[in-house]
Amino acid sequence: MERRVNYENDLNLMATELRLGLPGCDDDEPQRKTNPSIRNNKRTAPEISEVSSSESSSSITMSGSDDQDSPPPAKEQVVGWPPIRSYRKNCLQSSKRNEVEGMGMYVKVSVDGAPYLRKIDLKVYRSYPQLLKALENMFKLTIGAYSKREGYNGSDYAPTYEDKDGDWMLVGDVPWEMFISSCKRLRIMKGSEARGLGCV
Amino acid sequence: MSEDDERQQSPPSDLEFVSNKARNCNATGSGSGHPEFQSTYPDQVLENVLENVLHFLTSRRDRNAASLVCKSWYRVEALTRSELFIGNCYAVSPGRATARFTRVKALHLKGKPRFADFNLMPPDWGAHFNPWALAMAKAYPWLEKVHLKRMSVTDDDLATLAELFLGFKELVLVCCDGFGTSGLAIFVSKCRQLKVLDLIESEVSDDETDWISCFPEGESNLESLIFDCVECHINFEALDRLVARSPSLKKLKLNRYVSIGQLYRLMVRAPQLTHLGTGSFSPSDIAGQGDQEPDYVAAFAACRSLVCLSGFREIIPDYLPAIYPVCANLTSLNFSYANITAEQLKPIISKCHKLQTFWVLDSICDEGLQAVAATCKDLRELRVFPVDPREDNDGPVSEVGLQAISEGCRKLQSILYFCQRMTNAAVIAMSKNCPDLVVFRLCIMGRHRPDPVTGEPMDDGFGAIVMNCKKLTRLAVSGLLTDKAFDYIGQHGKLVRTLSVAFAGDSDMALKYVLEGCPQLQKLEIRDSPFGDAALRSGLHHYYNMRFLWMSSCRLTRHGCQEIARAMPRLVVEVIRSADEEEMDDVVGTLYMYRSLEGPRTDAPKFVTIL
């Protein structure tokens, strides 16, 4: 029985691997029509990783010791397998992301004149406007608009942050992603004191 | 089907077609039954007596049996049935159902087959609630309760329920879709007597409508509000006020957009809760309630009636100790969205002596399961879900966990266990240690995976389950399985009603064993197994006794299925194509067939061919 293998994608382990494949299991287009058992190839979920696509999902690897000695070639994900509802899958994926990236990115926020600090999770925000709005809500103050030339001139308050190098910067100067990765703490200064920072 | 024609097959109440024996027992007229009762007793009195007696019959199986005794009993049973259960919405038309049962107060309908949950069926296949809603509106304006599973429900349908049924009290939607928050808004605003609104694992589209605010003002009759599956922000202040004016509220399950701080406020409002879904169980991003964390422990301690706890959708484990006060009373705990470790689980589970139902993620590992086994001696139902649902060599739970559970939790009745590896020995141990098992669902995620210790197929393990667990009615198999496993099932699984098979078996014999050996089989779902037309033929004697048969990616051909369709006129044989399949392919991608009194349905989409 001839098995055509997609040589571009895999290490050609197929050629030397012992397997009990169902007759005609192959992902050749013309042969698919006569072999219903390998229809899975067409319905592969789009989110699968880029693994060898030549392996039919209905083939059986020789059992026993092979499994322990060397991991079988990564199998492609099959639609609806394992049987977990997509709602659950999505929920777990997002919680895993949280795990990987760390449970939130909490930084201290101080406001000049306020007796105690707060903490916020920077991960929650996607942009400066969102962050500034949240700060305004939290502390019941107005921060106003940012401009590249003048910073927050004219506002009652100006948000600043301490970066990785220990320097105090004006919030908004660098791209959001860079800010997120370098911000260690936030300080909302009174407008009058912040004037010096605005001029670059 | 004519109700006057006695020679015809008895109308199935629950669409459970009777065996030949029962059919022949049908008596003839209403007054001719009992020789002792002479015509001094008018038939009407007899019927009245019967009516009063049958009112007490609640089990639908008992009712189905009663309806077969004679025409009189059939008629009276139909008058006294107040809860109508239809296991397949296409098995009977709304018109036929409402014609027979005229005094229904509660409707329970099921639509799509279970495999639709796993994307094995294209969307828009059917199971529309709409025709039922309209029929009910005409026939049962006094309808109080609707329970739907895997049906397509539209916003209009929700409006219909709220507007046309004045005393409507209870809506439960499980695994449904097709509606959104705007439908919910209309529903809750118009349904003034609402006691129960349970949205469970349903897909609700976010129409950005603030439906929580739409509950009418004034004291509410709400007893249960479950919306943990609703993936949209809700108006918390409105929810707070709603809970405050719902003194009868016992069940509240929040979605993940409710923070732990908000949860606290609700718990303080409703310490009488018995069932609580905690929402995210983490602080909101914008803390703004005050400088101190609320006393979560006290809030839980105040809920003295709490027996069922779930949620924990975005859990921060630091907050887990807050639930300590309720652990001792918990009978049900659902951690299946909480990615916690064994160490984080242990202090909790060690207090849960009364636990009967436990859902959890495999992140707790075998060690966590051992802790469960050590404490939860009363455990009846266990579900272990995978954090990482992919096929792999290693997984956090294995035969070790299963063995531990079998040794510690002897009263186990139902188990769903996802793992990467499993041994026959552990499964056999469970079959012996847990004789009360009614549901055994083992999902070895690696397809065709044998016993890693012996290299053998998993036949003996599942064989032991059907042999030793004499009460078993539901079975799901996995791993490397030969025809032998199915031989065991056919020989010993005499009570099995639901069987799920995937990537298993060697030949047609496997399916034959099951179809010929399992007289109680109702629901059979098979995917990716080498069963062909010959196997399908072997079930001809049984298909009218089943609710449905699903076979996808097997070896069926169109002409094989056609044969079945021709041989069995009361069977609807649907061939479902996936997007790229040709209509005239002889090969069948998916076969879904079910008994029906109505013949081919008229709402079938283009990708469904009814043979």
CSV table of N, CA, C and O in Angstrom, one decimal, chain B residues 66 73 98 111 170 221 279 308 324 379 468 507 515 521 544 549:
chain,number,residue,atom,x,y,z
B,66,ALA,N,-49.2,3.5,31.6
B,66,ALA,CA,-50.7,3.6,31.9
B,66,ALA,C,-51.5,3.9,30.7
B,66,ALA,O,-52.6,3.4,30.5
B,73,TRP,N,-57.9,4.7,29.5
B,73,TRP,CA,-56.7,5.1,30.3
B,73,TRP,C,-55.9,6.0,29.4
B,73,TRP,O,-55.3,7.0,29.9
B,98,THR,N,-49.9,18.8,21.0
B,98,THR,CA,-51.0,19.6,21.7
B,98,THR,C,-52.3,19.0,21.5
B,98,THR,O,-53.2,19.2,22.3
B,111,GLY,N,-33.4,19.2,21.5
B,111,GLY,CA,-33.3,19.4,20.0
B,111,GLY,C,-32.1,18.6,19.5
B,111,GLY,O,-32.2,17.4,19.2
B,170,GLU,N,-41.2,29.9,34.7
B,170,GLU,CA,-39.9,29.2,34.8
B,170,GLU,C,-39.3,29.0,33.4
B,170,GLU,O,-39.9,28.3,32.6
B,221,ASN,N,-40.5,37.8,42.4
B,221,ASN,CA,-40.7,36.4,42.8
B,221,ASN,C,-39.5,35.6,42.5
B,221,ASN,O,-39.6,34.4,42.8
B,279,GLY,N,-19.0,34.1,40.0
B,279,GLY,CA,-18.5,35.0,39.0
B,279,GLY,C,-17.0,34.9,38.9
B,279,GLY,O,-16.4,33.8,39.0
B,308,CYS,N,-24.3,24.6,47.4
B,308,CYS,CA,-23.8,24.4,46.0
B,308,CYS,C,-23.0,25.6,45.6
B,308,CYS,O,-23.5,26.8,45.6
B,324,TYR,N,-13.9,28.8,53.2
B,324,TYR,CA,-13.8,27.8,54.3
B,324,TYR,C,-15.1,27.6,55.1
B,324,TYR,O,-15.5,26.5,55.4
B,379,LEU,N,-19.0,11.0,47.9
B,379,LEU,CA,-19.0,11.5,46.6
B,379,LEU,C,-19.9,10.6,45.6
B,379,LEU,O,-19.7,9.4,45.6
B,468,ASN,N,-19.3,-5.6,36.0
B,468,ASN,CA,-19.4,-5.5,37.4
B,468,ASN,C,-20.4,-4.4,37.9
B,468,ASN,O,-20.9,-4.4,39.0
B,507,SER,N,-14.2,-3.7,13.3
B,507,SER,CA,-15.1,-4.1,12.1
B,507,SER,C,-16.5,-3.9,12.5
B,507,SER,O,-16.9,-3.6,13.6
B,515,LEU,N,-25.8,-3.5,18.9
B,515,LEU,CA,-27.2,-3.4,18.5
B,515,LEU,C,-28.0,-4.6,18.8
B,515,LEU,O,-29.2,-4.6,19.0
B,521,LEU,N,-30.9,0.2,24.7
B,521,LEU,CA,-30.1,1.2,24.0
B,521,LEU,C,-31.1,2.3,23.4
B,521,LEU,O,-32.0,1.9,22.6
B,544,TYR,N,-36.6,1.4,16.0
B,544,TYR,CA,-37.8,2.1,16.5
B,544,TYR,C,-37.9,2.3,18.0
B,544,TYR,O,-38.7,3.0,18.5
B,549,LEU,N,-29.7,7.5,16.4
B,549,LEU,CA,-28.4,7.0,16.1
B,549,LEU,C,-27.6,8.0,15.3
B,549,LEU,O,-28.1,8.6,14.4
